[in-house]
N, C-alpha and C. Protein backbone atom coordinates (compact mmCIF):
# COMPACT_ATOMS: atom_id res chain seq x y z
N MET A 1 4.64 -11.10 -16.22
CA MET A 1 5.32 -11.07 -14.93
C MET A 1 6.63 -10.29 -15.02
N ASN A 2 7.27 -10.31 -16.19
CA ASN A 2 8.51 -9.57 -16.34
C ASN A 2 8.30 -8.08 -16.17
N ARG A 3 7.16 -7.57 -16.68
CA ARG A 3 6.88 -6.15 -16.52
C ARG A 3 6.71 -5.77 -15.06
N LEU A 4 6.07 -6.64 -14.30
CA LEU A 4 5.91 -6.39 -12.87
C LEU A 4 7.28 -6.31 -12.19
N LYS A 5 8.19 -7.21 -12.56
CA LYS A 5 9.54 -7.17 -11.99
C LYS A 5 10.25 -5.88 -12.35
N ILE A 6 10.06 -5.43 -13.59
CA ILE A 6 10.69 -4.18 -14.02
C ILE A 6 10.13 -3.00 -13.23
N ILE A 7 8.81 -2.97 -13.08
CA ILE A 7 8.18 -1.88 -12.32
C ILE A 7 8.65 -1.90 -10.87
N LEU A 8 8.68 -3.08 -10.27
CA LEU A 8 9.12 -3.19 -8.88
C LEU A 8 10.59 -2.80 -8.72
N LYS A 9 11.38 -3.03 -9.74
CA LYS A 9 12.80 -2.72 -9.66
C LYS A 9 13.09 -1.25 -9.92
N GLU A 10 12.39 -0.64 -10.87
CA GLU A 10 12.77 0.69 -11.34
C GLU A 10 11.90 1.83 -10.85
N ASN A 11 10.74 1.57 -10.30
CA ASN A 11 9.84 2.64 -9.89
C ASN A 11 10.21 3.10 -8.47
N HIS A 12 11.02 4.14 -8.39
CA HIS A 12 11.51 4.62 -7.09
C HIS A 12 10.41 5.29 -6.28
N THR A 13 9.44 5.87 -6.93
CA THR A 13 8.30 6.45 -6.20
C THR A 13 7.54 5.35 -5.47
N LEU A 14 7.36 4.22 -6.13
CA LEU A 14 6.70 3.08 -5.50
C LEU A 14 7.49 2.59 -4.29
N HIS A 15 8.81 2.52 -4.43
CA HIS A 15 9.65 2.11 -3.29
C HIS A 15 9.47 3.06 -2.11
N ASP A 16 9.50 4.35 -2.40
CA ASP A 16 9.35 5.35 -1.34
C ASP A 16 8.00 5.24 -0.66
N MET A 17 6.95 5.02 -1.45
CA MET A 17 5.61 4.87 -0.87
C MET A 17 5.52 3.63 0.02
N MET A 18 6.12 2.53 -0.44
CA MET A 18 6.07 1.31 0.36
C MET A 18 6.85 1.47 1.67
N ILE A 19 7.96 2.17 1.62
CA ILE A 19 8.72 2.43 2.85
C ILE A 19 7.90 3.30 3.80
N GLY A 20 7.21 4.30 3.27
CA GLY A 20 6.34 5.14 4.09
C GLY A 20 5.21 4.35 4.72
N ILE A 21 4.60 3.46 3.93
CA ILE A 21 3.52 2.61 4.46
C ILE A 21 4.06 1.71 5.56
N LEU A 22 5.21 1.11 5.33
CA LEU A 22 5.80 0.23 6.35
C LEU A 22 6.14 1.01 7.63
N ALA A 23 6.68 2.21 7.48
CA ALA A 23 7.05 3.02 8.66
C ALA A 23 5.83 3.37 9.49
N VAL A 24 4.77 3.79 8.84
CA VAL A 24 3.55 4.16 9.57
C VAL A 24 2.93 2.93 10.22
N ASN A 25 2.96 1.80 9.52
CA ASN A 25 2.38 0.58 10.10
C ASN A 25 3.23 0.02 11.24
N ILE A 26 4.52 0.23 11.20
CA ILE A 26 5.35 -0.17 12.35
C ILE A 26 4.96 0.66 13.57
N ALA A 27 4.77 1.96 13.37
CA ALA A 27 4.32 2.81 14.48
C ALA A 27 2.94 2.37 14.97
N LEU A 28 2.07 2.01 14.04
CA LEU A 28 0.74 1.54 14.42
C LEU A 28 0.82 0.22 15.18
N ALA A 29 1.74 -0.66 14.80
CA ALA A 29 1.91 -1.93 15.50
C ALA A 29 2.41 -1.70 16.93
N ILE A 30 3.26 -0.72 17.10
CA ILE A 30 3.74 -0.39 18.45
C ILE A 30 2.58 0.10 19.30
N ILE A 31 1.72 0.91 18.72
CA ILE A 31 0.52 1.36 19.44
C ILE A 31 -0.38 0.18 19.75
N ALA A 32 -0.49 -0.76 18.81
CA ALA A 32 -1.36 -1.93 19.00
C ALA A 32 -0.91 -2.80 20.16
N LEU A 33 0.37 -2.71 20.53
CA LEU A 33 0.86 -3.50 21.66
C LEU A 33 0.26 -3.07 22.99
N PHE A 34 -0.29 -1.86 23.02
CA PHE A 34 -0.79 -1.32 24.27
C PHE A 34 -2.31 -1.36 24.39
N VAL A 35 -3.00 -2.00 23.46
CA VAL A 35 -4.46 -2.10 23.56
C VAL A 35 -4.83 -3.41 24.23
N SER A 36 -6.08 -3.51 24.66
CA SER A 36 -6.50 -4.69 25.41
C SER A 36 -6.52 -5.96 24.56
N ASN A 37 -6.96 -5.84 23.30
CA ASN A 37 -7.01 -7.02 22.43
C ASN A 37 -5.82 -6.97 21.47
N ARG A 38 -4.66 -7.19 22.01
CA ARG A 38 -3.39 -7.03 21.30
C ARG A 38 -3.28 -7.93 20.07
N GLU A 39 -3.69 -9.18 20.20
CA GLU A 39 -3.53 -10.13 19.10
C GLU A 39 -4.33 -9.71 17.86
N LYS A 40 -5.60 -9.36 18.05
CA LYS A 40 -6.42 -8.94 16.92
C LYS A 40 -5.92 -7.63 16.31
N ALA A 41 -5.44 -6.75 17.15
CA ALA A 41 -4.91 -5.47 16.65
C ALA A 41 -3.66 -5.69 15.81
N LEU A 42 -2.78 -6.58 16.25
CA LEU A 42 -1.57 -6.86 15.49
C LEU A 42 -1.88 -7.59 14.18
N TYR A 43 -2.85 -8.52 14.22
CA TYR A 43 -3.28 -9.17 12.98
C TYR A 43 -3.86 -8.14 12.01
N ALA A 44 -4.61 -7.19 12.54
CA ALA A 44 -5.20 -6.15 11.71
C ALA A 44 -4.12 -5.31 11.03
N VAL A 45 -3.09 -4.96 11.79
CA VAL A 45 -1.99 -4.17 11.22
C VAL A 45 -1.26 -4.98 10.15
N LEU A 46 -1.04 -6.26 10.40
CA LEU A 46 -0.36 -7.11 9.42
C LEU A 46 -1.20 -7.25 8.14
N ILE A 47 -2.47 -7.55 8.29
CA ILE A 47 -3.36 -7.69 7.13
C ILE A 47 -3.47 -6.36 6.39
N GLY A 48 -3.60 -5.27 7.11
CA GLY A 48 -3.70 -3.96 6.49
C GLY A 48 -2.44 -3.55 5.76
N THR A 49 -1.29 -3.90 6.31
CA THR A 49 -0.01 -3.58 5.66
C THR A 49 0.13 -4.32 4.34
N VAL A 50 -0.15 -5.60 4.35
CA VAL A 50 -0.06 -6.40 3.13
C VAL A 50 -1.06 -5.89 2.09
N THR A 51 -2.26 -5.57 2.53
CA THR A 51 -3.28 -5.04 1.62
C THR A 51 -2.84 -3.72 1.01
N ALA A 52 -2.29 -2.83 1.82
CA ALA A 52 -1.84 -1.53 1.33
C ALA A 52 -0.69 -1.68 0.33
N ILE A 53 0.24 -2.59 0.59
CA ILE A 53 1.37 -2.81 -0.32
C ILE A 53 0.87 -3.36 -1.66
N ILE A 54 -0.02 -4.35 -1.60
CA ILE A 54 -0.60 -4.90 -2.84
C ILE A 54 -1.36 -3.81 -3.60
N TYR A 55 -2.08 -2.98 -2.87
CA TYR A 55 -2.86 -1.89 -3.47
C TYR A 55 -1.96 -0.94 -4.25
N VAL A 56 -0.87 -0.48 -3.65
CA VAL A 56 -0.01 0.49 -4.35
C VAL A 56 0.75 -0.17 -5.51
N ILE A 57 1.10 -1.44 -5.38
CA ILE A 57 1.75 -2.13 -6.50
C ILE A 57 0.77 -2.25 -7.67
N HIS A 58 -0.47 -2.61 -7.38
CA HIS A 58 -1.48 -2.70 -8.43
C HIS A 58 -1.73 -1.34 -9.06
N MET A 59 -1.71 -0.30 -8.25
CA MET A 59 -1.90 1.05 -8.77
C MET A 59 -0.75 1.44 -9.71
N ALA A 60 0.48 1.11 -9.34
CA ALA A 60 1.62 1.43 -10.19
C ALA A 60 1.55 0.68 -11.52
N VAL A 61 1.16 -0.58 -11.48
CA VAL A 61 1.03 -1.36 -12.72
C VAL A 61 -0.10 -0.79 -13.58
N SER A 62 -1.21 -0.40 -12.95
CA SER A 62 -2.33 0.17 -13.68
C SER A 62 -1.94 1.47 -14.37
N ILE A 63 -1.19 2.30 -13.68
CA ILE A 63 -0.75 3.57 -14.28
C ILE A 63 0.20 3.30 -15.43
N ASP A 64 1.09 2.33 -15.27
CA ASP A 64 2.01 1.98 -16.35
C ASP A 64 1.24 1.47 -17.56
N ASP A 65 0.23 0.65 -17.35
CA ASP A 65 -0.60 0.16 -18.45
C ASP A 65 -1.35 1.29 -19.13
N ALA A 66 -1.89 2.20 -18.34
CA ALA A 66 -2.68 3.30 -18.89
C ALA A 66 -1.84 4.24 -19.75
N MET A 67 -0.57 4.33 -19.46
CA MET A 67 0.30 5.20 -20.25
C MET A 67 0.49 4.70 -21.69
N CYS A 68 0.22 3.44 -21.92
CA CYS A 68 0.38 2.85 -23.25
C CYS A 68 -0.89 2.94 -24.09
N LEU A 69 -1.98 3.45 -23.52
CA LEU A 69 -3.26 3.51 -24.22
C LEU A 69 -3.60 4.93 -24.64
N ASP A 70 -4.59 5.02 -25.54
CA ASP A 70 -5.09 6.35 -25.88
C ASP A 70 -5.93 6.88 -24.72
N GLU A 71 -6.37 8.11 -24.81
CA GLU A 71 -7.05 8.76 -23.69
C GLU A 71 -8.31 8.02 -23.27
N GLU A 72 -9.13 7.65 -24.24
CA GLU A 72 -10.39 6.98 -23.93
C GLU A 72 -10.16 5.62 -23.28
N GLY A 73 -9.23 4.85 -23.83
CA GLY A 73 -8.92 3.53 -23.27
C GLY A 73 -8.29 3.63 -21.89
N ALA A 74 -7.45 4.65 -21.71
CA ALA A 74 -6.78 4.83 -20.42
C ALA A 74 -7.80 5.16 -19.33
N VAL A 75 -8.75 6.03 -19.64
CA VAL A 75 -9.78 6.40 -18.65
C VAL A 75 -10.61 5.18 -18.29
N SER A 76 -11.02 4.42 -19.30
CA SER A 76 -11.84 3.23 -19.06
C SER A 76 -11.09 2.20 -18.22
N GLN A 77 -9.86 1.93 -18.61
CA GLN A 77 -9.08 0.93 -17.90
C GLN A 77 -8.77 1.38 -16.46
N THR A 78 -8.48 2.65 -16.29
CA THR A 78 -8.18 3.17 -14.96
C THR A 78 -9.38 3.04 -14.04
N ARG A 79 -10.57 3.31 -14.55
CA ARG A 79 -11.78 3.16 -13.73
C ARG A 79 -12.02 1.70 -13.34
N ILE A 80 -11.87 0.81 -14.29
CA ILE A 80 -12.09 -0.61 -14.01
C ILE A 80 -11.10 -1.11 -12.96
N ARG A 81 -9.84 -0.75 -13.12
CA ARG A 81 -8.82 -1.22 -12.17
C ARG A 81 -8.99 -0.57 -10.79
N MET A 82 -9.50 0.65 -10.75
CA MET A 82 -9.79 1.28 -9.47
C MET A 82 -10.89 0.49 -8.74
N LEU A 83 -11.91 0.09 -9.48
CA LEU A 83 -12.98 -0.71 -8.88
C LEU A 83 -12.46 -2.07 -8.40
N VAL A 84 -11.52 -2.65 -9.14
CA VAL A 84 -10.92 -3.91 -8.72
C VAL A 84 -10.18 -3.73 -7.40
N ARG A 85 -9.43 -2.62 -7.28
CA ARG A 85 -8.71 -2.36 -6.02
C ARG A 85 -9.68 -2.15 -4.86
N TYR A 86 -10.75 -1.38 -5.10
CA TYR A 86 -11.74 -1.17 -4.04
C TYR A 86 -12.40 -2.48 -3.64
N ALA A 87 -12.72 -3.33 -4.62
CA ALA A 87 -13.33 -4.62 -4.32
C ALA A 87 -12.36 -5.49 -3.52
N PHE A 88 -11.09 -5.45 -3.89
CA PHE A 88 -10.07 -6.22 -3.17
C PHE A 88 -10.01 -5.80 -1.70
N VAL A 89 -9.97 -4.50 -1.46
CA VAL A 89 -9.93 -4.01 -0.08
C VAL A 89 -11.20 -4.40 0.65
N GLY A 90 -12.34 -4.31 -0.02
CA GLY A 90 -13.61 -4.70 0.59
C GLY A 90 -13.66 -6.17 0.96
N VAL A 91 -13.16 -7.01 0.08
CA VAL A 91 -13.16 -8.46 0.35
C VAL A 91 -12.20 -8.78 1.50
N VAL A 92 -11.02 -8.19 1.47
CA VAL A 92 -10.06 -8.45 2.55
C VAL A 92 -10.63 -8.00 3.90
N ALA A 93 -11.17 -6.80 3.93
CA ALA A 93 -11.75 -6.29 5.18
C ALA A 93 -12.96 -7.12 5.59
N GLY A 94 -13.81 -7.45 4.64
CA GLY A 94 -15.00 -8.25 4.95
C GLY A 94 -14.66 -9.62 5.50
N VAL A 95 -13.73 -10.30 4.87
CA VAL A 95 -13.33 -11.64 5.33
C VAL A 95 -12.68 -11.56 6.71
N SER A 96 -11.81 -10.57 6.89
CA SER A 96 -11.12 -10.43 8.18
C SER A 96 -12.11 -10.14 9.31
N LEU A 97 -13.10 -9.33 9.01
CA LEU A 97 -14.06 -8.98 10.05
C LEU A 97 -15.12 -10.07 10.23
N TYR A 98 -15.51 -10.74 9.16
CA TYR A 98 -16.50 -11.81 9.26
C TYR A 98 -15.98 -12.95 10.12
N PHE A 99 -14.74 -13.33 9.91
CA PHE A 99 -14.15 -14.42 10.69
C PHE A 99 -13.54 -13.94 12.00
N ASN A 100 -13.72 -12.66 12.30
CA ASN A 100 -13.28 -12.07 13.58
C ASN A 100 -11.77 -12.26 13.79
N ILE A 101 -11.01 -12.06 12.71
CA ILE A 101 -9.56 -12.21 12.77
C ILE A 101 -8.90 -10.93 13.25
N ALA A 102 -9.46 -9.78 12.81
CA ALA A 102 -8.77 -8.51 13.01
C ALA A 102 -9.68 -7.49 13.69
N ASP A 103 -9.03 -6.56 14.39
CA ASP A 103 -9.73 -5.44 14.99
C ASP A 103 -10.12 -4.45 13.87
N PRO A 104 -11.40 -4.08 13.78
CA PRO A 104 -11.84 -3.24 12.66
C PRO A 104 -11.20 -1.85 12.63
N ILE A 105 -10.94 -1.27 13.78
CA ILE A 105 -10.35 0.07 13.82
C ILE A 105 -8.90 0.03 13.33
N PHE A 106 -8.13 -0.90 13.84
CA PHE A 106 -6.74 -1.01 13.42
C PHE A 106 -6.63 -1.44 11.95
N LEU A 107 -7.55 -2.28 11.49
CA LEU A 107 -7.54 -2.69 10.09
C LEU A 107 -7.81 -1.49 9.18
N THR A 108 -8.78 -0.69 9.53
CA THR A 108 -9.11 0.49 8.73
C THR A 108 -7.95 1.47 8.70
N ILE A 109 -7.39 1.76 9.85
CA ILE A 109 -6.26 2.70 9.92
C ILE A 109 -5.07 2.15 9.13
N SER A 110 -4.82 0.85 9.26
CA SER A 110 -3.68 0.26 8.58
C SER A 110 -3.84 0.31 7.06
N ILE A 111 -5.04 0.10 6.56
CA ILE A 111 -5.26 0.19 5.12
C ILE A 111 -5.16 1.64 4.65
N ILE A 112 -5.61 2.56 5.46
CA ILE A 112 -5.56 3.98 5.09
C ILE A 112 -4.13 4.51 5.07
N THR A 113 -3.18 3.75 5.58
CA THR A 113 -1.79 4.22 5.53
C THR A 113 -1.28 4.36 4.11
N ILE A 114 -2.06 3.93 3.13
CA ILE A 114 -1.73 4.20 1.73
C ILE A 114 -1.60 5.71 1.56
N LYS A 115 -2.51 6.45 2.14
CA LYS A 115 -2.47 7.92 2.07
C LYS A 115 -1.22 8.46 2.77
N ALA A 116 -0.94 7.93 3.95
CA ALA A 116 0.24 8.39 4.68
C ALA A 116 1.51 8.09 3.89
N GLY A 117 1.54 6.94 3.23
CA GLY A 117 2.69 6.59 2.41
C GLY A 117 2.88 7.55 1.25
N SER A 118 1.77 8.00 0.67
CA SER A 118 1.90 8.95 -0.44
C SER A 118 2.33 10.32 0.06
N TYR A 119 1.88 10.71 1.24
CA TYR A 119 2.32 11.99 1.80
C TYR A 119 3.77 11.94 2.27
N LEU A 120 4.21 10.79 2.72
CA LEU A 120 5.58 10.64 3.20
C LEU A 120 6.58 10.38 2.08
N GLN A 121 6.11 10.09 0.88
CA GLN A 121 6.98 9.74 -0.23
C GLN A 121 8.06 10.78 -0.50
N PRO A 122 7.74 12.09 -0.56
CA PRO A 122 8.82 13.06 -0.79
C PRO A 122 9.85 13.09 0.33
N VAL A 123 9.40 12.91 1.55
CA VAL A 123 10.32 12.91 2.70
C VAL A 123 11.24 11.69 2.63
N VAL A 124 10.66 10.53 2.35
CA VAL A 124 11.46 9.31 2.24
C VAL A 124 12.44 9.43 1.08
N HIS A 125 11.98 9.99 -0.03
CA HIS A 125 12.84 10.16 -1.20
C HIS A 125 14.03 11.06 -0.87
N LYS A 126 13.77 12.17 -0.19
CA LYS A 126 14.86 13.08 0.20
C LYS A 126 15.83 12.38 1.15
N LEU A 127 15.28 11.67 2.11
CA LEU A 127 16.09 10.99 3.10
C LEU A 127 17.03 9.98 2.44
N PHE A 128 16.52 9.16 1.54
CA PHE A 128 17.34 8.14 0.91
C PHE A 128 18.28 8.72 -0.13
N ASN A 129 17.86 9.76 -0.85
CA ASN A 129 18.77 10.38 -1.83
C ASN A 129 19.92 11.08 -1.14
N ARG A 130 19.65 11.75 -0.03
CA ARG A 130 20.71 12.41 0.73
C ARG A 130 21.67 11.36 1.27
N ARG A 131 21.13 10.24 1.69
CA ARG A 131 21.95 9.20 2.27
C ARG A 131 22.87 8.57 1.23
N TRP A 132 22.37 8.32 0.02
CA TRP A 132 23.16 7.64 -1.00
C TRP A 132 24.10 8.58 -1.73
N ASP A 133 23.82 9.88 -1.73
CA ASP A 133 24.67 10.83 -2.44
C ASP A 133 26.00 11.05 -1.72
N LYS A 134 26.05 10.85 -0.43
CA LYS A 134 27.28 11.12 0.32
C LYS A 134 28.27 10.01 0.23
């Protein structure tokens, strides 16, 4: 658990990605306010946001672990952990949709904000570095 705290504290790329994910999901939540089934759409955005944050944290820990292994072990471990993340997303989406908790479209878009967070990471990094340097 100490390593997780260290990664969460020192990995600035992870911070930037999480801020990007949160920003996109806030915009998505604002859009969700204007749909007919507002409650399910907002639940979907909330569930998707938490899933995306857990996903990127797990990815950062997996990459940190893989850096300590040889090439063969790193490839094997990276594949296994990737499948664990995919299974996690599948279970979360499946449970949410089976129990009719969340809107499937908003849930899918909200989980996919992992990509938007990675694309926004350089922009967020520049924004915060410019802000703190002054």
